[in-house]
mmCIF file with all atom_site columns, C-alpha atoms in Angstrom:
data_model
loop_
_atom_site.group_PDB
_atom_site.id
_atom_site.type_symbol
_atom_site.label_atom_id
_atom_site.label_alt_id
_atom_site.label_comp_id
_atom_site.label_asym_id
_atom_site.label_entity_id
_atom_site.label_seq_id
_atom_site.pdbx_PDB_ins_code
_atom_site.Cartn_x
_atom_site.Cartn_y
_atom_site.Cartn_z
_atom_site.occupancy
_atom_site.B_iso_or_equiv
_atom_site.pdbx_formal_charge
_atom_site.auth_seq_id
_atom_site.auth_comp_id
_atom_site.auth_asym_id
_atom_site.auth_atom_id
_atom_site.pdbx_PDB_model_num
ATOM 1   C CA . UNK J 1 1   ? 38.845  27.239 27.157  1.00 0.00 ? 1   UNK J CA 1
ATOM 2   C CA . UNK J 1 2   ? 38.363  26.452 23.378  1.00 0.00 ? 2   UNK J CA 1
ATOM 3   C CA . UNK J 1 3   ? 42.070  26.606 21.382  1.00 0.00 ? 3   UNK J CA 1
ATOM 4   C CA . UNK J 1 4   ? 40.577  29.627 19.040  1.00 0.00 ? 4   UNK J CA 1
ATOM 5   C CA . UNK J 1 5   ? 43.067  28.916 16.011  1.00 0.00 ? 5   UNK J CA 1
ATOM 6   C CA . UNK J 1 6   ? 42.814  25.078 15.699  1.00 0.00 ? 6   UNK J CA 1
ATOM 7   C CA . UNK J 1 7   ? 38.930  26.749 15.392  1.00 0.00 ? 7   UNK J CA 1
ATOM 8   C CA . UNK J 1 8   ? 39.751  29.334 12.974  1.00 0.00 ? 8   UNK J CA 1
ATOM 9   C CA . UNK J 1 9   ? 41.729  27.308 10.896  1.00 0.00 ? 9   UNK J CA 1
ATOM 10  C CA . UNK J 1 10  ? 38.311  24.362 10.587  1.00 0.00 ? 10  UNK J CA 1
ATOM 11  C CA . UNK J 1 11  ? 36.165  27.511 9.934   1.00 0.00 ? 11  UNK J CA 1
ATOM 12  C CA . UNK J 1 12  ? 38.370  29.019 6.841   1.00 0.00 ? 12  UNK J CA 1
ATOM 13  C CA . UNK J 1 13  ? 38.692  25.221 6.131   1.00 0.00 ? 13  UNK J CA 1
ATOM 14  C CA . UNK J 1 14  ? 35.011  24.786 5.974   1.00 0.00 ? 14  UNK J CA 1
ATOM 15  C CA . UNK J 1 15  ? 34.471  28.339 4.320   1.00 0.00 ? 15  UNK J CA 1
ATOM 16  C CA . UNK J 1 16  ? 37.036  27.616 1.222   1.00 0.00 ? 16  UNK J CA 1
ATOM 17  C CA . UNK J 1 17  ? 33.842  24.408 0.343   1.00 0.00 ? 17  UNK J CA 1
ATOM 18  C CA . UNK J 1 18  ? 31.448  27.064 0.004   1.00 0.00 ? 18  UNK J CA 1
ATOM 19  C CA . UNK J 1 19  ? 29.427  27.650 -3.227  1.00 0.00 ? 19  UNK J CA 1
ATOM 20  C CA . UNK J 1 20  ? 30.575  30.113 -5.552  1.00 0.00 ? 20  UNK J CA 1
ATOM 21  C CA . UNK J 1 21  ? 28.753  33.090 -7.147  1.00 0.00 ? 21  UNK J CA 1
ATOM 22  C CA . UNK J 1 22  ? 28.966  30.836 -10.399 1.00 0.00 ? 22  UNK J CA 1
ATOM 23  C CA . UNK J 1 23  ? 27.905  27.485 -8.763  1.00 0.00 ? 23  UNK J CA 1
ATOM 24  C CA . UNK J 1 24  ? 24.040  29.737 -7.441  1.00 0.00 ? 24  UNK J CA 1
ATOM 25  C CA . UNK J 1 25  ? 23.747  31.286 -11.282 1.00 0.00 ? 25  UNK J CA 1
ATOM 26  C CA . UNK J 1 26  ? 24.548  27.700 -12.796 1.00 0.00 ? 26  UNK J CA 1
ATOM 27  C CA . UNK J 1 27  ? 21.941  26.337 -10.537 1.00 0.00 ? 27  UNK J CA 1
ATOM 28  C CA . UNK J 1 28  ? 18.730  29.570 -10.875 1.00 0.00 ? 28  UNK J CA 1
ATOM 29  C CA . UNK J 1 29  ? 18.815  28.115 -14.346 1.00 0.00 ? 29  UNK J CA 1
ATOM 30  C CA . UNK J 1 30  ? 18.227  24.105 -13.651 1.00 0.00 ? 30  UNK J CA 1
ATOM 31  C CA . UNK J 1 31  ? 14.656  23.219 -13.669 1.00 0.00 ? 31  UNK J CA 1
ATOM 32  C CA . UNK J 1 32  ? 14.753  20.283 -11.060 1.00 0.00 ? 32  UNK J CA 1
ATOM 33  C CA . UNK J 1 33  ? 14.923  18.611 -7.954  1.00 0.00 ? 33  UNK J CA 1
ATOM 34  C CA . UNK J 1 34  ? 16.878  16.054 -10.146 1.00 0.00 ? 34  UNK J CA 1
ATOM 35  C CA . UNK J 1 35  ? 18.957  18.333 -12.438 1.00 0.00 ? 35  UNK J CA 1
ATOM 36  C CA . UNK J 1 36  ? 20.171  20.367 -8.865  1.00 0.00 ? 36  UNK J CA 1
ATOM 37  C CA . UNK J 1 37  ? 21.383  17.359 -7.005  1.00 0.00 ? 37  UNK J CA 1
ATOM 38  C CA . UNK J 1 38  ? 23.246  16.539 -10.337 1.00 0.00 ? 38  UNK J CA 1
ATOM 39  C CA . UNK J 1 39  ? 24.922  19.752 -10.276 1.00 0.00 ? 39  UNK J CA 1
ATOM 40  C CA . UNK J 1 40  ? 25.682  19.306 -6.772  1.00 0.00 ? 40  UNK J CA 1
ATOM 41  C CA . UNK J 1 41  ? 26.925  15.741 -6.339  1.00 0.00 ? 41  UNK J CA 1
ATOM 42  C CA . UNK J 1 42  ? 29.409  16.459 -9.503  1.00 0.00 ? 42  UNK J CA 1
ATOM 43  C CA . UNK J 1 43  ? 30.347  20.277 -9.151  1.00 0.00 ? 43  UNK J CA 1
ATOM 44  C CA . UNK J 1 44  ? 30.496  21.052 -5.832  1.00 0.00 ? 44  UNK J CA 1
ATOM 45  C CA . UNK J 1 45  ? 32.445  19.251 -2.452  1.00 0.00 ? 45  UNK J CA 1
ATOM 46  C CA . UNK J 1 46  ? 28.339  18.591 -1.264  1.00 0.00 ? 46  UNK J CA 1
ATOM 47  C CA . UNK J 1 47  ? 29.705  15.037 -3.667  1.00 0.00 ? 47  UNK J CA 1
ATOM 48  C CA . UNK J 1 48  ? 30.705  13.485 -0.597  1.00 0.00 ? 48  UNK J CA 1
ATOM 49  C CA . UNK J 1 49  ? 27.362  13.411 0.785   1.00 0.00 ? 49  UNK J CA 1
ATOM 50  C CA . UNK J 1 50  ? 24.419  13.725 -1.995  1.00 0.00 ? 50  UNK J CA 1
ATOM 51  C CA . UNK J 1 51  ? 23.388  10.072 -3.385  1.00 0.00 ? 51  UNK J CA 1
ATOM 52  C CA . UNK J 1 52  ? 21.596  10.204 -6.404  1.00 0.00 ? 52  UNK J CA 1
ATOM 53  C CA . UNK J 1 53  ? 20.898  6.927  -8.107  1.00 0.00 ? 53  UNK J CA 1
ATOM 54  C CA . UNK J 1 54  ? 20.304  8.425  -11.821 1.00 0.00 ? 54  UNK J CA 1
ATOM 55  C CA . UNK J 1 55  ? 16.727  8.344  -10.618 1.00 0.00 ? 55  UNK J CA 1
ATOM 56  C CA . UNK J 1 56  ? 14.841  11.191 -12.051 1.00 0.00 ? 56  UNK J CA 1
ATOM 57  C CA . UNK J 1 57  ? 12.202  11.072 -9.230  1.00 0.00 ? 57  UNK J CA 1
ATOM 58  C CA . UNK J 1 58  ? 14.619  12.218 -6.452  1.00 0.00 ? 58  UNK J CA 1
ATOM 59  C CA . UNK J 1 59  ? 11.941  14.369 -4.036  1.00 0.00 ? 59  UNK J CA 1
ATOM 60  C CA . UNK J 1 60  ? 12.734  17.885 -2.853  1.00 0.00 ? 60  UNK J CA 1
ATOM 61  C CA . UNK J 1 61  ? 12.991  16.163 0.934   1.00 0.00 ? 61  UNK J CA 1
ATOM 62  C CA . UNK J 1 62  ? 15.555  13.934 -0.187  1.00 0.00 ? 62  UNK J CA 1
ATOM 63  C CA . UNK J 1 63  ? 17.720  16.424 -0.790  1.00 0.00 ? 63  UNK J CA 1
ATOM 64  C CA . UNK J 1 64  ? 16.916  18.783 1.969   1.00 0.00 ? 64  UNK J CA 1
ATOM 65  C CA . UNK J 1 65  ? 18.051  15.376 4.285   1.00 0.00 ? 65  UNK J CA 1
ATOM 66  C CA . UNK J 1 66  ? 20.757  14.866 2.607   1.00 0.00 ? 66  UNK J CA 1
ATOM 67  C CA . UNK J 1 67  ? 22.006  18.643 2.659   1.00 0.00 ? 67  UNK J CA 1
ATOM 68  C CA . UNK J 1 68  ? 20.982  18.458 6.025   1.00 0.00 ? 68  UNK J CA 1
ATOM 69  C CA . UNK J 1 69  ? 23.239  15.866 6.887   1.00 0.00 ? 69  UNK J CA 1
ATOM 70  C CA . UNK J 1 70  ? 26.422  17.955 5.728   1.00 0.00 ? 70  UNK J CA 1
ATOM 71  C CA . UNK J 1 71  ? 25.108  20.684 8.510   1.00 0.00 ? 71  UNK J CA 1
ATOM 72  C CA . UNK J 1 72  ? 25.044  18.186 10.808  1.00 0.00 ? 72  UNK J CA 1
ATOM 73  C CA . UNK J 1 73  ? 28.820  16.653 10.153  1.00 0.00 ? 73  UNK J CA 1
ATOM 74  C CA . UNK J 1 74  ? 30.178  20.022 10.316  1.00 0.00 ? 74  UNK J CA 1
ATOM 75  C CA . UNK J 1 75  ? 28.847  20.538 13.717  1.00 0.00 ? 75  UNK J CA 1
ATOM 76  C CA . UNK J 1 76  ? 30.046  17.545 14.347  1.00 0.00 ? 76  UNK J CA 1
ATOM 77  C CA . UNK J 1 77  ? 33.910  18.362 13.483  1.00 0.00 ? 77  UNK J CA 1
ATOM 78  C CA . UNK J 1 78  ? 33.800  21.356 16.252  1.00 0.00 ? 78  UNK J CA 1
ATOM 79  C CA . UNK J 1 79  ? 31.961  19.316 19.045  1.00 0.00 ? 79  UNK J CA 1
ATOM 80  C CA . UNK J 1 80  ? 35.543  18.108 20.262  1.00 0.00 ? 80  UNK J CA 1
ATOM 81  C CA . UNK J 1 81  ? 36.903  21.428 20.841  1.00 0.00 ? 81  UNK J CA 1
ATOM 82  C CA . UNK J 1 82  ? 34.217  22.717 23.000  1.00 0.00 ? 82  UNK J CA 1
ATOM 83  C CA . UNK J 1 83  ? 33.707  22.213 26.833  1.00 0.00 ? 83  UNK J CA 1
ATOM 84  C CA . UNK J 1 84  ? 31.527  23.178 29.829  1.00 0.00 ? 84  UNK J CA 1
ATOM 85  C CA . UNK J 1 85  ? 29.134  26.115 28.436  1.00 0.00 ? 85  UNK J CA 1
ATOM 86  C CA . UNK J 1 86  ? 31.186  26.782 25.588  1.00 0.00 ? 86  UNK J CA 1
ATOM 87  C CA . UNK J 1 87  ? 30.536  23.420 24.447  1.00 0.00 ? 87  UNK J CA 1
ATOM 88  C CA . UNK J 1 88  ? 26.419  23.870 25.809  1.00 0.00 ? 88  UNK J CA 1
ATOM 89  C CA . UNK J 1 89  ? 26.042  26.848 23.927  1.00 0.00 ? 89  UNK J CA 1
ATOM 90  C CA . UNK J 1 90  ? 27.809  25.279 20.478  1.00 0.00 ? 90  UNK J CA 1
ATOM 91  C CA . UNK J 1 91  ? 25.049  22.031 20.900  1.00 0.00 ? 91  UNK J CA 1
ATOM 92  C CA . UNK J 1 92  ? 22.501  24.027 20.706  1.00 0.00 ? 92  UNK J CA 1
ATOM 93  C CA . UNK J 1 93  ? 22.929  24.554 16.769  1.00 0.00 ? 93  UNK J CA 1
ATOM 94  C CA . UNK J 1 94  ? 21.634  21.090 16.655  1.00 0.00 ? 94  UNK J CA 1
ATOM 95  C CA . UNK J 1 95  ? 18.211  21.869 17.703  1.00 0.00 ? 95  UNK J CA 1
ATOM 96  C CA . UNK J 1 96  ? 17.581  23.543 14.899  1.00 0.00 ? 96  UNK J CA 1
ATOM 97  C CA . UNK J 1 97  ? 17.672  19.896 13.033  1.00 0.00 ? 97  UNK J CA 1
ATOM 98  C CA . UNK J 1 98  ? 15.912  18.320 15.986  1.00 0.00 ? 98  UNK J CA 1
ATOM 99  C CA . UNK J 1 99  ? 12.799  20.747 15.989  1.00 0.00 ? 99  UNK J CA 1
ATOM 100 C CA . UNK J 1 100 ? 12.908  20.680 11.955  1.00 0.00 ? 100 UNK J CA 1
ATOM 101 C CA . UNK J 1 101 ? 12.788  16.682 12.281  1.00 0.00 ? 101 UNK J CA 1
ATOM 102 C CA . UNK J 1 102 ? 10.048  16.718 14.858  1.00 0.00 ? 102 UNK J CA 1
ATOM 103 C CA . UNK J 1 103 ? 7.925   19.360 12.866  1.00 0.00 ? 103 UNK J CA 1
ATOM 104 C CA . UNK J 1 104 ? 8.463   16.786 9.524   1.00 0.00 ? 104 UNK J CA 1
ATOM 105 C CA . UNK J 1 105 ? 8.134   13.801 11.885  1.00 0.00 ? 105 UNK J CA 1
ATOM 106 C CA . UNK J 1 106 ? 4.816   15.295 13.589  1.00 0.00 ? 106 UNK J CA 1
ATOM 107 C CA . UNK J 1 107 ? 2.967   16.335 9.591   1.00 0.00 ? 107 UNK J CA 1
ATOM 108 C CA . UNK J 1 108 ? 3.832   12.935 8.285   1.00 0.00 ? 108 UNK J CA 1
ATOM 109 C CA . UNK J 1 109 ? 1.513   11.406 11.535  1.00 0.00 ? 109 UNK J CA 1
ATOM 110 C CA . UNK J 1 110 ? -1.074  14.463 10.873  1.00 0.00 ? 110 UNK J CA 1
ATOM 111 C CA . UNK J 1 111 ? -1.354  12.884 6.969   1.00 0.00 ? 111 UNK J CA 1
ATOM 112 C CA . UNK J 1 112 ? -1.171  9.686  8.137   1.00 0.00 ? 112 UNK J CA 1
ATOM 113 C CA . UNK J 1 113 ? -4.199  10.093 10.388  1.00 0.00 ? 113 UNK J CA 1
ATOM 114 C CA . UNK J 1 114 ? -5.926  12.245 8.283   1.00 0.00 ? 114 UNK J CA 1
ATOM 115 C CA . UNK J 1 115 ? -5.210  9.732  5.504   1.00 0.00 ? 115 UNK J CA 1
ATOM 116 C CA . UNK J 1 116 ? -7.060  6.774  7.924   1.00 0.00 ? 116 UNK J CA 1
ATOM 117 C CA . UNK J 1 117 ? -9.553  8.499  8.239   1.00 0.00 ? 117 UNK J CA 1
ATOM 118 C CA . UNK J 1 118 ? -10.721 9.942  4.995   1.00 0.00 ? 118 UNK J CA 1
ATOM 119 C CA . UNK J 1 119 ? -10.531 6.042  4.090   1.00 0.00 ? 119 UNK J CA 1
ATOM 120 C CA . UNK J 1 120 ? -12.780 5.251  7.234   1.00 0.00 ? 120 UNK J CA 1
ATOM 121 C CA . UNK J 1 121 ? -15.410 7.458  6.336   1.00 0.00 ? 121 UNK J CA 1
ATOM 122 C CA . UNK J 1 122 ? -15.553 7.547  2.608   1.00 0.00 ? 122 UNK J CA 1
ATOM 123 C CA . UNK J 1 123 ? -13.952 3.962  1.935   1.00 0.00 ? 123 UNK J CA 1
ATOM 124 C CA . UNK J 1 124 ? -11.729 5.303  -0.623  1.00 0.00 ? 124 UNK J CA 1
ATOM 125 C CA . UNK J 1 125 ? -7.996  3.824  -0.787  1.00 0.00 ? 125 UNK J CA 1
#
């Protein structure tokens, strides 16, 4: 059986990193992929895992991974307080991720293909 406060105590932990109203108006008004993982990486506690390399051309994926990955770490931190189908039940937030990363993984192989052959038939490159 799960020790509820050592649980409650991660989750007001993890809630106290949260956004504020302030941070989501200070971000409507940014125009960029860029300009938001600025804000991010040197506003918020999402610092820790956003890596921007004063690149301008940082894709909308990029970020979406890397905010991913935050998801992914706080699952991680209540994995070791969960057993039998407590601990079942909790894993499953993860599939989320995994069926996101096989629907990304699965359209990058559609374009790929498609890609191969458009250049097949029409000899473009």
């Amino acid at each position: 059986m799960p020790n509820y406060n050592v649980i409650n105590a991660k989750v007001h932990s993890i809630l106290g990193r949260r956004l504020l109203h302030e941070d989501y108006k200070n971000l409507s008004r940014l125009s960029g992929t860029y300009d938001i993982a600025g804000y991010l990486s040197k506003n918020t506690d999402y610092s820790k895992y956003i890596e921007i390399n004063n690149t301008p051309d940082i894709h909308r994926d990029d970020l979406e991974r890397m905010l991913k990955k935050v998801l992914v770490y706080y699952i991680d931190k209540f994995d070791n307080y969960f057993n039998g189908e407590y601990r079942d039940f909790f894993m499953t937030f993860y599939l989320k991720y995994e069926i996101y990363d096989l629907k990304k993984n699965s359209k990058a192989y559609s374009h790929r293909r498609r890609a191969f052959y458009i250049k097949e038939l029409f000899g473009v490159c």
